[in-house]
PDB file of C-alpha atoms and ligand atoms in Angstrom:
ATOM      1  CA  MET A  10      12.325  -8.695  -8.886  1.00 94.00           C
ATOM      2  CA  HIS A  11      10.223  -6.257 -10.242  1.00 97.00           C
ATOM      3  CA  ILE A  12       7.827  -4.581  -7.819  1.00 98.00           C
ATOM      4  CA  ALA A  13       4.730  -1.862  -7.893  1.00 97.00           C
ATOM      5  CA  ILE A  14       3.198  -0.461  -5.048  1.00 98.00           C
ATOM      6  CA  VAL A  15      -0.128   1.075  -5.372  1.00 97.00           C
ATOM      7  CA  GLY A  16      -1.202   3.396  -2.765  1.00 97.00           C
ATOM      8  CA  ALA A  17       1.727   5.846  -0.616  1.00 97.00           C
ATOM      9  CA  GLY A  18      -0.129   6.067   2.586  1.00 96.00           C
ATOM     10  CA  SER A  19       1.431   4.489   5.875  1.00 96.00           C
ATOM     11  CA  LEU A  20       1.908   1.131   4.751  1.00 97.00           C
ATOM     12  CA  GLY A  21       2.681   1.865   1.059  1.00 98.00           C
ATOM     13  CA  LEU A  22       5.302   4.076   2.173  1.00 98.00           C
ATOM     14  CA  LEU A  23       6.685   1.968   4.535  1.00 98.00           C
ATOM     15  CA  PHE A  24       7.014  -1.237   2.469  1.00 98.00           C
ATOM     16  CA  ALA A  25       8.280   0.829  -0.544  1.00 98.00           C
ATOM     17  CA  ALA A  26      11.133   2.201   1.457  1.00 98.00           C
ATOM     18  CA  LYS A  27      12.124  -1.150   3.224  1.00 98.00           C
ATOM     19  CA  LEU A  28      11.509  -3.467  -0.415  1.00 98.00           C
ATOM     20  CA  SER A  29      13.797  -0.770  -2.262  1.00 97.00           C
ATOM     21  CA  SER A  30      16.671  -2.371  -0.474  1.00 95.00           C
ATOM     22  CA  VAL A  31      15.632  -6.192  -2.113  1.00 97.00           C
ATOM     23  CA  ALA A  32      14.269  -5.055  -5.173  1.00 96.00           C
ATOM     24  CA  THR A  33      15.647  -4.647  -8.590  1.00 94.00           C
ATOM     25  CA  SER A  34      12.684  -1.913  -9.403  1.00 95.00           C
ATOM     26  CA  ILE A  35      10.305  -0.152  -7.224  1.00 97.00           C
ATOM     27  CA  GLU A  36       7.308   1.942  -8.635  1.00 96.00           C
ATOM     28  CA  VAL A  37       5.334   3.631  -6.418  1.00 97.00           C
ATOM     29  CA  ILE A  38       2.097   4.605  -7.719  1.00 96.00           C
ATOM     30  CA  THR A  39       0.594   7.747  -5.783  1.00 95.00           C
ATOM     31  CA  ARG A  40      -3.062   9.095  -6.017  1.00 91.00           C
ATOM     32  CA  THR A  41      -2.340  12.393  -6.335  1.00 93.00           C
ATOM     33  CA  GLY A  42       0.131  14.260  -8.655  1.00 94.00           C
ATOM     34  CA  MET A  43       1.407  16.504  -5.814  1.00 95.00           C
ATOM     35  CA  GLN A  44       2.396  13.506  -3.566  1.00 96.00           C
ATOM     36  CA  ALA A  45       4.259  12.088  -6.707  1.00 96.00           C
ATOM     37  CA  GLU A  46       6.291  15.302  -6.930  1.00 96.00           C
ATOM     38  CA  VAL A  47       7.372  15.324  -3.513  1.00 97.00           C
ATOM     39  CA  LEU A  48       8.235  11.553  -3.290  1.00 98.00           C
ATOM     40  CA  ARG A  49      10.319  12.180  -6.699  1.00 97.00           C
ATOM     41  CA  ARG A  50      11.829  15.493  -4.730  1.00 97.00           C
ATOM     42  CA  GLU A  51      12.709  13.838  -1.393  1.00 97.00           C
ATOM     43  CA  GLY A  52      12.684   9.928  -1.627  1.00 98.00           C
ATOM     44  CA  ILE A  53      11.183   8.399   1.726  1.00 98.00           C
ATOM     45  CA  SER A  54      11.744   8.708   5.166  1.00 98.00           C
ATOM     46  CA  ILE A  55      11.311   6.251   8.159  1.00 98.00           C
ATOM     47  CA  GLU A  56      11.251   8.572  10.769  1.00 96.00           C
ATOM     48  CA  LYS A  57      14.474   8.008  13.174  1.00 94.00           C
ATOM     49  CA  GLU A  58      15.965   5.223  10.958  1.00 96.00           C
ATOM     50  CA  GLU A  59      16.968   6.093   7.074  1.00 96.00           C
ATOM     51  CA  VAL A  60      15.909   8.161   4.036  1.00 97.00           C
ATOM     52  CA  VAL A  61      15.773   6.184   1.090  1.00 98.00           C
ATOM     53  CA  PRO A  62      16.473   8.349  -1.986  1.00 97.00           C
ATOM     54  CA  ALA A  63      14.598   9.205  -4.610  1.00 97.00           C
ATOM     55  CA  SER A  64      16.766   7.733  -7.545  1.00 96.00           C
ATOM     56  CA  LYS A  65      15.566   3.975  -5.636  1.00 97.00           C
ATOM     57  CA  PHE A  66      11.848   4.615  -7.097  1.00 97.00           C
ATOM     58  CA  THR A  67      10.080   5.259 -10.247  1.00 96.00           C
ATOM     59  CA  ILE A  68       7.032   7.109  -8.905  1.00 96.00           C
ATOM     60  CA  VAL A  69       3.772   7.333 -11.065  1.00 92.00           C
ATOM     61  CA  SER A  70       1.102   9.522  -9.744  1.00 90.00           C
ATOM     62  CA  TYR A  71      -2.441   7.747 -10.479  1.00 79.00           C
ATOM     63  CA  GLU A  72      -3.679  11.015 -11.836  1.00 76.00           C
ATOM     64  CA  ASP A  73      -1.523  10.389 -14.864  1.00 71.00           C
ATOM     65  CA  LYS A  74      -1.935   6.808 -14.921  1.00 59.00           C
ATOM     66  CA  GLU A  75      -3.416   6.329 -18.294  1.00 55.00           C
ATOM     67  CA  SER A  76      -0.546   7.936 -20.171  1.00 46.00           C
ATOM     68  CA  LYS A  77       2.392   6.350 -18.120  1.00 49.00           C
ATOM     69  CA  SER A  78       0.960   2.702 -17.708  1.00 44.00           C
ATOM     70  CA  GLY A  79       1.379   1.528 -21.295  1.00 42.00           C
ATOM     71  CA  GLU A  80       5.206   2.680 -21.357  1.00 46.00           C
ATOM     72  CA  GLU A  81       5.888   1.174 -17.994  1.00 47.00           C
ATOM     73  CA  ALA A  82       4.333  -2.179 -18.455  1.00 41.00           C
ATOM     74  CA  VAL A  83       6.570  -2.575 -21.488  1.00 47.00           C
ATOM     75  CA  GLU A  84       9.648  -1.466 -19.885  1.00 57.00           C
ATOM     76  CA  SER A  85       9.550  -3.623 -16.896  1.00 75.00           C
ATOM     77  CA  PRO A  86       7.072  -6.373 -16.321  1.00 91.00           C
ATOM     78  CA  LEU A  87       5.944  -6.703 -12.633  1.00 96.00           C
ATOM     79  CA  ASP A  88       6.879  -9.813 -10.441  1.00 97.00           C
ATOM     80  CA  PHE A  89       4.564  -8.392  -7.794  1.00 98.00           C
ATOM     81  CA  LEU A  90       2.110  -5.474  -7.500  1.00 97.00           C
ATOM     82  CA  LEU A  91       1.002  -4.528  -4.239  1.00 98.00           C
ATOM     83  CA  LEU A  92      -1.960  -3.097  -3.409  1.00 98.00           C
ATOM     84  CA  THR A  93      -2.198  -0.724  -0.437  1.00 97.00           C
ATOM     85  CA  VAL A  94      -5.234   1.354  -0.790  1.00 96.00           C
ATOM     86  CA  LYS A  95      -8.448   1.352   1.100  1.00 94.00           C
ATOM     87  CA  GLN A  96     -10.931  -1.052  -0.438  1.00 92.00           C
ATOM     88  CA  THR A  97     -13.461   1.684  -1.350  1.00 91.00           C
ATOM     89  CA  ALA A  98     -10.124   3.137  -3.781  1.00 93.00           C
ATOM     90  CA  ILE A  99     -10.614  -0.400  -5.753  1.00 94.00           C
ATOM     91  CA  ASP A 100     -12.945   0.901  -8.530  1.00 93.00           C
ATOM     92  CA  ASP A 101     -13.501   0.002 -12.144  1.00 93.00           C
ATOM     93  CA  GLU A 102     -10.746   2.450 -13.242  1.00 91.00           C
ATOM     94  CA  LEU A 103      -8.295   0.811 -11.005  1.00 92.00           C
ATOM     95  CA  LEU A 104      -9.557  -2.535 -11.868  1.00 93.00           C
ATOM     96  CA  SER A 105      -9.070  -1.627 -15.491  1.00 91.00           C
ATOM     97  CA  TRP A 106      -5.593   0.137 -14.615  1.00 90.00           C
ATOM     98  CA  ILE A 107      -4.320  -3.110 -12.907  1.00 92.00           C
ATOM     99  CA  ARG A 108      -5.371  -5.264 -15.669  1.00 92.00           C
ATOM    100  CA  ASN A 109      -3.111  -3.322 -18.225  1.00 90.00           C
ATOM    101  CA  ARG A 110      -0.400  -3.297 -15.783  1.00 91.00           C
ATOM    102  CA  ILE A 111       0.284  -6.790 -14.822  1.00 94.00           C
ATOM    103  CA  SER A 112       1.368 -10.015 -17.100  1.00 93.00           C
ATOM    104  CA  LYS A 113       0.122 -13.626 -16.525  1.00 91.00           C
ATOM    105  CA  LYS A 114       3.388 -13.721 -14.316  1.00 92.00           C
ATOM    106  CA  THR A 115       2.679 -10.949 -11.881  1.00 96.00           C
ATOM    107  CA  THR A 116       1.260 -11.829  -8.713  1.00 96.00           C
ATOM    108  CA  VAL A 117      -0.943  -9.134  -7.256  1.00 97.00           C
ATOM    109  CA  VAL A 118      -0.563  -8.621  -3.209  1.00 97.00           C
ATOM    110  CA  CYS A 119      -3.510  -7.206  -1.475  1.00 97.00           C
ATOM    111  CA  PHE A 120      -2.987  -5.760   2.119  1.00 97.00           C
ATOM    112  CA  GLN A 121      -6.498  -5.514   3.179  1.00 94.00           C
ATOM    113  CA  ASN A 122      -8.288  -4.307   6.542  1.00 93.00           C
ATOM    114  CA  GLY A 123     -11.759  -5.140   6.838  1.00 93.00           C
ATOM    115  CA  VAL A 124     -13.151  -7.578   3.812  1.00 94.00           C
ATOM    116  CA  GLY A 125     -14.549  -7.215  -0.080  1.00 92.00           C
ATOM    117  CA  HIS A 126     -11.113  -6.577  -1.192  1.00 94.00           C
ATOM    118  CA  GLU A 127     -10.947 -10.028  -2.831  1.00 93.00           C
ATOM    119  CA  GLU A 128     -14.534  -9.932  -4.420  1.00 92.00           C
ATOM    120  CA  LYS A 129     -13.839  -7.076  -6.277  1.00 94.00           C
ATOM    121  CA  LEU A 130      -9.966  -8.181  -7.430  1.00 95.00           C
ATOM    122  CA  LEU A 131     -11.429 -11.372  -8.388  1.00 93.00           C
ATOM    123  CA  GLY A 132     -13.353 -10.068 -11.004  1.00 88.00           C
ATOM    124  CA  CYS A 133     -10.520  -8.611 -13.004  1.00 89.00           C
ATOM    125  CA  ILE A 134      -7.278 -11.346 -11.780  1.00 91.00           C
ATOM    126  CA  HIS A 135      -7.455 -15.272 -11.382  1.00 90.00           C
ATOM    127  CA  ALA A 136      -7.365 -16.838  -7.919  1.00 90.00           C
ATOM    128  CA  ASP A 137      -3.821 -18.100  -8.939  1.00 90.00           C
ATOM    129  CA  GLN A 138      -2.245 -14.310  -9.432  1.00 93.00           C
ATOM    130  CA  LEU A 139      -4.087 -13.222  -6.085  1.00 94.00           C
ATOM    131  CA  LEU A 140      -2.028 -13.193  -2.755  1.00 95.00           C
ATOM    132  CA  LEU A 141      -3.944 -11.982   0.452  1.00 96.00           C
ATOM    133  CA  ALA A 142      -1.453  -9.965   3.176  1.00 97.00           C
ATOM    134  CA  VAL A 143      -2.961  -9.089   6.593  1.00 97.00           C
ATOM    135  CA  THR A 144      -0.502  -7.090   8.641  1.00 96.00           C
ATOM    136  CA  THR A 145      -0.033  -5.882  12.085  1.00 93.00           C
ATOM    137  CA  GLU A 146       3.253  -3.914  11.273  1.00 95.00           C
ATOM    138  CA  GLY A 147       2.333  -0.304  12.663  1.00 94.00           C
ATOM    139  CA  ALA A 148       2.889   2.792  10.359  1.00 95.00           C
ATOM    140  CA  LYS A 149       1.913   6.238  10.692  1.00 95.00           C
ATOM    141  CA  ARG A 150       2.311   8.790   7.905  1.00 95.00           C
ATOM    142  CA  SER A 151       3.281  12.093   8.986  1.00 92.00           C
ATOM    143  CA  GLY A 152       3.867  13.755   5.399  1.00 95.00           C
ATOM    144  CA  ALA A 153       3.522  13.226   1.591  1.00 97.00           C
ATOM    145  CA  SER A 154       7.115  11.572   1.931  1.00 98.00           C
ATOM    146  CA  LYS A 155       7.359  10.581   6.048  1.00 98.00           C
ATOM    147  CA  VAL A 156       6.430   7.602   7.573  1.00 98.00           C
ATOM    148  CA  ALA A 157       7.323   6.503  11.056  1.00 97.00           C
ATOM    149  CA  HIS A 158       7.418   2.778  11.767  1.00 96.00           C
ATOM    150  CA  THR A 159       5.490   2.753  14.876  1.00 93.00           C
ATOM    151  CA  GLY A 160       5.398  -0.916  15.803  1.00 91.00           C
ATOM    152  CA  ARG A 161       6.726  -4.400  14.760  1.00 92.00           C
ATOM    153  CA  GLY A 162       4.300  -6.800  13.973  1.00 92.00           C
ATOM    154  CA  THR A 163       3.780 -10.055  11.576  1.00 95.00           C
ATOM    155  CA  THR A 164       2.409 -10.251   7.996  1.00 97.00           C
ATOM    156  CA  ASP A 165       0.281 -13.152   7.212  1.00 97.00           C
ATOM    157  CA  LEU A 166       0.258 -14.304   3.515  1.00 96.00           C
ATOM    158  CA  GLY A 167      -1.634 -16.508   1.663  1.00 94.00           C
ATOM    159  CA  PHE A 168      -3.207 -17.237  -1.324  1.00 91.00           C
ATOM    160  CA  SER A 169      -6.891 -16.585  -1.994  1.00 83.00           C
ATOM    161  CA  ARG A 170      -7.971 -19.902  -3.244  1.00 75.00           C
ATOM    162  CA  ASP A 171      -7.050 -23.029  -0.909  1.00 69.00           C
ATOM    163  CA  VAL A 172      -5.391 -25.558  -3.054  1.00 64.00           C
ATOM    164  CA  LEU A 173      -2.419 -24.500  -4.811  1.00 69.00           C
ATOM    165  CA  PRO A 174      -0.449 -25.602  -7.747  1.00 73.00           C
ATOM    166  CA  LYS A 175       3.070 -26.000  -7.031  1.00 77.00           C
ATOM    167  CA  GLU A 176       4.255 -22.817  -8.811  1.00 78.00           C
ATOM    168  CA  GLN A 177       2.097 -20.664  -6.657  1.00 78.00           C
ATOM    169  CA  LEU A 178       3.377 -22.074  -3.309  1.00 80.00           C
ATOM    170  CA  ASN A 179       7.102 -21.020  -4.905  1.00 89.00           C
ATOM    171  CA  THR A 180       5.405 -17.360  -5.493  1.00 92.00           C
ATOM    172  CA  GLN A 181       4.221 -17.325  -2.019  1.00 92.00           C
ATOM    173  CA  LYS A 182       7.736 -18.579  -0.792  1.00 94.00           C
ATOM    174  CA  ILE A 183       9.398 -15.697  -2.921  1.00 96.00           C
ATOM    175  CA  PHE A 184       7.533 -12.982  -1.600  1.00 97.00           C
ATOM    176  CA  ALA A 185       7.641 -14.256   1.867  1.00 97.00           C
ATOM    177  CA  GLY A 186      11.632 -14.203   1.460  1.00 97.00           C
ATOM    178  CA  LEU A 187      11.810 -10.763   0.002  1.00 98.00           C
ATOM    179  CA  LEU A 188       9.671  -9.186   2.945  1.00 98.00           C
ATOM    180  CA  GLU A 189      12.014 -11.196   5.290  1.00 98.00           C
ATOM    181  CA  LYS A 190      15.065  -9.918   3.274  1.00 98.00           C
ATOM    182  CA  ALA A 191      13.453  -6.248   4.130  1.00 98.00           C
ATOM    183  CA  GLY A 192      13.055  -6.565   7.632  1.00 97.00           C
ATOM    184  CA  PHE A 193       9.538  -7.921   8.305  1.00 98.00           C
ATOM    185  CA  ALA A 194       8.541 -11.053  10.233  1.00 98.00           C
ATOM    186  CA  VAL A 195       6.097 -13.170   7.897  1.00 98.00           C
ATOM    187  CA  SER A 196       4.128 -16.033   8.340  1.00 97.00           C
ATOM    188  CA  LEU A 197       2.656 -18.299   5.662  1.00 95.00           C
ATOM    189  CA  SER A 198      -0.868 -19.206   6.036  1.00 92.00           C
ATOM    190  CA  LYS A 199      -3.132 -21.948   4.081  1.00 88.00           C
ATOM    191  CA  ASN A 200      -6.401 -20.398   5.692  1.00 90.00           C
ATOM    192  CA  MET A 201      -6.635 -16.458   4.956  1.00 93.00           C
ATOM    193  CA  ASN A 202     -10.062 -16.492   5.536  1.00 93.00           C
ATOM    194  CA  THR A 203      -9.450 -17.160   9.411  1.00 95.00           C
ATOM    195  CA  LYS A 204      -6.882 -14.767   9.441  1.00 95.00           C
ATOM    196  CA  VAL A 205      -8.930 -11.788   7.039  1.00 96.00           C
ATOM    197  CA  TRP A 206     -11.796 -12.271   9.815  1.00 97.00           C
ATOM    198  CA  SER A 207      -9.781 -12.425  13.119  1.00 97.00           C
ATOM    199  CA  LYS A 208      -8.431  -8.862  11.680  1.00 97.00           C
ATOM    200  CA  LEU A 209     -12.029  -7.709  10.581  1.00 97.00           C
ATOM    201  CA  ILE A 210     -13.359  -8.375  13.767  1.00 98.00           C
ATOM    202  CA  ILE A 211     -10.130  -6.719  15.779  1.00 97.00           C
ATOM    203  CA  SER A 212     -10.575  -3.951  13.657  1.00 97.00           C
ATOM    204  CA  SER A 213     -14.196  -3.582  14.235  1.00 98.00           C
ATOM    205  CA  VAL A 214     -13.584  -3.161  17.750  1.00 98.00           C
ATOM    206  CA  ILE A 215     -10.398  -1.108  17.941  1.00 98.00           C
ATOM    207  CA  ASN A 216     -10.772   1.066  14.948  1.00 98.00           C
ATOM    208  CA  PRO A 217     -14.211   3.054  15.224  1.00 98.00           C
ATOM    209  CA  LEU A 218     -13.868   3.401  19.466  1.00 98.00           C
ATOM    210  CA  THR A 219     -10.401   4.919  19.148  1.00 98.00           C
ATOM    211  CA  ALA A 220     -11.722   7.208  16.105  1.00 98.00           C
ATOM    212  CA  ILE A 221     -14.437   8.544  18.093  1.00 98.00           C
ATOM    213  CA  LEU A 222     -13.197   8.664  21.336  1.00 98.00           C
ATOM    214  CA  GLN A 223     -10.019  10.039  19.791  1.00 98.00           C
ATOM    215  CA  ILE A 224      -7.638   7.930  22.080  1.00 98.00           C
ATOM    216  CA  GLN A 225      -5.022   5.845  21.586  1.00 97.00           C
ATOM    217  CA  ASN A 226      -5.264   1.727  21.000  1.00 97.00           C
ATOM    218  CA  GLY A 227      -3.879   1.276  24.314  1.00 97.00           C
ATOM    219  CA  GLN A 228      -6.449   3.561  26.352  1.00 98.00           C
ATOM    220  CA  LEU A 229      -9.463   1.426  25.309  1.00 98.00           C
ATOM    221  CA  LEU A 230      -8.304  -0.981  28.279  1.00 98.00           C
ATOM    222  CA  HIS A 231      -8.323   1.854  30.637  1.00 97.00           C
ATOM    223  CA  SER A 232     -11.941   2.268  31.556  1.00 96.00           C
ATOM    224  CA  SER A 233     -14.589  -0.262  32.287  1.00 98.00           C
ATOM    225  CA  ALA A 234     -17.132   1.761  29.975  1.00 98.00           C
ATOM    226  CA  SER A 235     -15.018   1.642  26.944  1.00 97.00           C
ATOM    227  CA  GLN A 236     -14.223  -2.310  27.499  1.00 98.00           C
ATOM    228  CA  GLU A 237     -17.908  -2.838  27.782  1.00 98.00           C
ATOM    229  CA  LEU A 238     -18.262  -1.019  24.361  1.00 98.00           C
ATOM    230  CA  MET A 239     -15.383  -2.939  22.858  1.00 98.00           C
ATOM    231  CA  LEU A 240     -17.095  -6.462  24.337  1.00 98.00           C
ATOM    232  CA  ASP A 241     -20.770  -5.682  22.596  1.00 98.00           C
ATOM    233  CA  LEU A 242     -19.164  -4.756  19.173  1.00 98.00           C
ATOM    234  CA  TYR A 243     -16.937  -8.092  19.323  1.00 98.00           C
ATOM    235  CA  GLN A 244     -19.809  -9.722  20.475  1.00 98.00           C
ATOM    236  CA  GLU A 245     -21.646  -8.659  17.241  1.00 98.00           C
ATOM    237  CA  GLY A 246     -18.912  -9.287  14.999  1.00 98.00           C
ATOM    238  CA  MET A 247     -18.856 -13.114  16.271  1.00 98.00           C
ATOM    239  CA  THR A 248     -22.511 -13.358  15.716  1.00 98.00           C
ATOM    240  CA  VAL A 249     -22.171 -12.590  12.206  1.00 98.00           C
ATOM    241  CA  ALA A 250     -18.917 -14.797  11.705  1.00 98.00           C
ATOM    242  CA  LYS A 251     -20.889 -17.638  13.689  1.00 98.00           C
ATOM    243  CA  ALA A 252     -23.838 -17.492  11.290  1.00 98.00           C
ATOM    244  CA  LYS A 253     -21.322 -17.605   8.213  1.00 97.00           C
ATOM    245  CA  HIS A 254     -19.465 -20.579   9.729  1.00 97.00           C
ATOM    246  CA  ILE A 255     -16.366 -18.653   9.976  1.00 96.00           C
ATOM    247  CA  GLU A 256     -13.487 -20.544  11.617  1.00 95.00           C
ATOM    248  CA  LEU A 257     -12.299 -18.009  14.217  1.00 97.00           C
ATOM    249  CA  PRO A 258      -9.539 -19.080  17.435  1.00 97.00           C
ATOM    250  CA  ASP A 259     -11.053 -19.603  20.465  1.00 97.00           C
ATOM    251  CA  ASP A 260      -9.141 -16.816  21.957  1.00 98.00           C
ATOM    252  CA  LEU A 261      -9.563 -14.059  19.751  1.00 98.00           C
ATOM    253  CA  TRP A 262     -11.015 -11.638  22.316  1.00 98.00           C
ATOM    254  CA  GLU A 263      -7.879 -11.909  24.520  1.00 98.00           C
ATOM    255  CA  LYS A 264      -5.827 -11.373  20.998  1.00 96.00           C
ATOM    256  CA  LEU A 265      -8.007  -8.288  20.771  1.00 97.00           C
ATOM    257  CA  GLN A 266      -6.610  -7.078  24.236  1.00 97.00           C
ATOM    258  CA  LEU A 267      -3.211  -8.206  23.650  1.00 95.00           C
ATOM    259  CA  VAL A 268      -3.171  -5.869  20.174  1.00 95.00           C
ATOM    260  CA  CYS A 269      -4.451  -3.128  22.544  1.00 96.00           C
ATOM    261  CA  GLU A 270      -1.336  -3.399  24.853  1.00 95.00           C
ATOM    262  CA  LYS A 271       1.057  -4.137  22.152  1.00 92.00           C
ATOM    263  CA  THR A 272      -0.097  -1.277  20.053  1.00 94.00           C
ATOM    264  CA  ALA A 273      -0.862   0.957  23.251  1.00 94.00           C
ATOM    265  CA  GLU A 274       0.749   3.643  22.084  1.00 93.00           C
ATOM    266  CA  ASN A 275      -0.404   3.819  18.289  1.00 94.00           C
ATOM    267  CA  GLN A 276      -3.203   5.743  16.903  1.00 95.00           C
ATOM    268  CA  SER A 277      -5.450   3.393  14.755  1.00 96.00           C
ATOM    269  CA  SER A 278      -5.653   3.820  11.097  1.00 95.00           C
ATOM    270  CA  MET A 279      -9.083   5.101  11.315  1.00 97.00           C
ATOM    271  CA  LEU A 280      -8.147   7.624  13.857  1.00 97.00           C
ATOM    272  CA  GLN A 281      -5.310   8.753  11.676  1.00 96.00           C
ATOM    273  CA  ASP A 282      -7.820   9.230   8.523  1.00 96.00           C
ATOM    274  CA  LEU A 283     -10.195  11.226  10.869  1.00 97.00           C
ATOM    275  CA  LEU A 284      -7.633  13.434  12.138  1.00 96.00           C
ATOM    276  CA  HIS A 285      -6.083  14.248   8.280  1.00 93.00           C
ATOM    277  CA  HIS A 286      -9.712  14.622   7.083  1.00 95.00           C
ATOM    278  CA  ARG A 287      -9.312  11.585   5.088  1.00 93.00           C
ATOM    279  CA  SER A 288     -12.277   9.000   4.287  1.00 94.00           C
ATOM    280  CA  THR A 289     -12.205   6.172   6.602  1.00 97.00           C
ATOM    281  CA  GLU A 290     -12.481   1.983   5.991  1.00 97.00           C
ATOM    282  CA  ILE A 291     -15.497   2.075   8.240  1.00 98.00           C
ATOM    283  CA  GLU A 292     -17.255   0.764   5.045  1.00 96.00           C
ATOM    284  CA  SER A 293     -14.811  -2.047   4.516  1.00 96.00           C
ATOM    285  CA  ILE A 294     -15.037  -2.798   8.307  1.00 98.00           C
ATOM    286  CA  ASN A 295     -17.945  -2.129  10.414  1.00 98.00           C
ATOM    287  CA  GLY A 296     -20.066  -1.511   7.096  1.00 98.00           C
ATOM    288  CA  SER A 297     -19.513  -4.589   6.040  1.00 97.00           C
ATOM    289  CA  LEU A 298     -20.454  -6.541   8.817  1.00 98.00           C
ATOM    290  CA  LEU A 299     -23.729  -4.627   8.817  1.00 98.00           C
ATOM    291  CA  ARG A 300     -24.374  -5.563   5.028  1.00 98.00           C
ATOM    292  CA  MET A 301     -23.869  -9.283   5.924  1.00 98.00           C
ATOM    293  CA  ALA A 302     -26.013  -8.899   9.087  1.00 98.00           C
ATOM    294  CA  GLU A 303     -28.641  -7.504   6.942  1.00 98.00           C
ATOM    295  CA  GLN A 304     -28.463 -10.540   4.533  1.00 98.00           C
ATOM    296  CA  LEU A 305     -28.513 -12.960   7.348  1.00 98.00           C
ATOM    297  CA  LYS A 306     -31.443 -10.941   9.210  1.00 98.00           C
ATOM    298  CA  LEU A 307     -29.249 -10.216  12.516  1.00 98.00           C
ATOM    299  CA  GLU A 308     -29.334  -7.122  14.199  1.00 98.00           C
ATOM    300  CA  LEU A 309     -26.090  -5.308  15.047  1.00 98.00           C
ATOM    301  CA  PRO A 310     -27.190  -2.323  17.229  1.00 98.00           C
ATOM    302  CA  VAL A 311     -23.909  -1.235  18.643  1.00 98.00           C
ATOM    303  CA  ASN A 312     -22.107  -1.573  15.203  1.00 98.00           C
ATOM    304  CA  ARG A 313     -24.862   0.398  13.229  1.00 98.00           C
ATOM    305  CA  SER A 314     -24.840   3.186  15.893  1.00 98.00           C
ATOM    306  CA  ILE A 315     -20.624   3.477  15.861  1.00 98.00           C
ATOM    307  CA  TYR A 316     -20.900   2.994  11.951  1.00 98.00           C
ATOM    308  CA  ARG A 317     -23.315   6.022  11.707  1.00 98.00           C
ATOM    309  CA  ILE A 318     -21.054   8.402  14.409  1.00 98.00           C
ATOM    310  CA  VAL A 319     -18.006   7.825  12.121  1.00 98.00           C
ATOM    311  CA  ARG A 320     -19.773   8.573   9.014  1.00 98.00           C
ATOM    312  CA  VAL A 321     -20.828  11.953  10.830  1.00 98.00           C
ATOM    313  CA  LEU A 322     -17.278  12.293  11.610  1.00 98.00           C
ATOM    314  CA  GLU A 323     -16.337  11.732   8.331  1.00 96.00           C
ATOM    315  CA  ASN A 324     -18.223  14.542   7.009  1.00 93.00           C
ATOM    316  CA  LYS A 325     -17.401  17.219   9.723  1.00 88.00           C
TER     317      LYS A 325
HETATM  318  O1  LIG B 406      -6.037  -0.568  11.698  1.00 94.25           O
HETATM  319  C1  LIG B 406      -5.025  -0.393  12.359  1.00 94.25           C
HETATM  320  O2  LIG B 406      -4.984   0.585  12.978  1.00 94.25           O
HETATM  321  C2  LIG B 406      -4.877  -1.507  12.996  1.00 94.25           C
HETATM  322  O3  LIG B 406      -4.572  -2.624  12.136  1.00 94.25           O
HETATM  323  C3  LIG B 406      -5.212  -1.935  14.444  1.00 94.25           C
HETATM  324  C4  LIG B 406      -5.453  -0.984  15.269  1.00 94.25           C
HETATM  325  C5  LIG B 406      -4.298  -3.008  15.005  1.00 94.25           C
HETATM  326  C6  LIG B 406      -6.588  -2.846  14.249  1.00 94.25           C
HETATM  327  O4  LIG B 406      -6.674  -3.412  13.650  1.00 94.25           O
END
């Protein structure tokens, strides 16, 4: 299996390191040339677990992607291309690079937090080639080549289209098998919309609150004031979901609290981004909810304020 991973953030590094034991080749595409150099020198280390040597990977920097993409495409046609970037990074340039890099037999697997990724990708690839992944694996990057596996979770996997030809079902199973062999728990889903939206609602509560309050996920449950804020955000998100007729589990509020408990010691990805002065996923999470609410003529006052505060913090 030939795999490429676009995006060497915490999830990208974790999946690249783990999948290197089961894939024929792994290509890691970084955003900066600087990170590519470090990875070529040091490989990837998963803290307290293992160091995967650089020889296991082909490292390509997105900065010199144009010169590299042509050659690589001829050398190793890809079976799977994993996208572990923020939704805002999926721009025309990246889409055209993906189009050049993949063939008809490549399946693109989009790991997403928030919404909007699928719409962008479907402008460049066919729905039969797009697998969506929503994961609760916890990962924290602590350097250009270092990542900690901070919590074991499950990865939900499903095609973007509901009705699938047999061949696609097979591809889904092959990828699930690879993830399982690499040590991840996988659940195949026929209704990814529900999974994507459940994660969207959960992230719209945990991520901005932990980022603004600068606390670990579990600490959200420690005060009644933060629980009230959580409930406000949750209810606003649910209003949008209901207006859009999205099917969601009845116990999503309990699930949200369970995520806080299970990831109690973790820093949410949004808090990690702010602490490292990186842009956050606020646009694809609370920003998306606000844009949908506007179209539906709904008011989300708590989301609006929280969104604005995170935008201010991003520019600090
Ligand atoms: O984005 C994250 O850090 C996680 O996915 C979390 C906090 C569980 C929210 O979905």
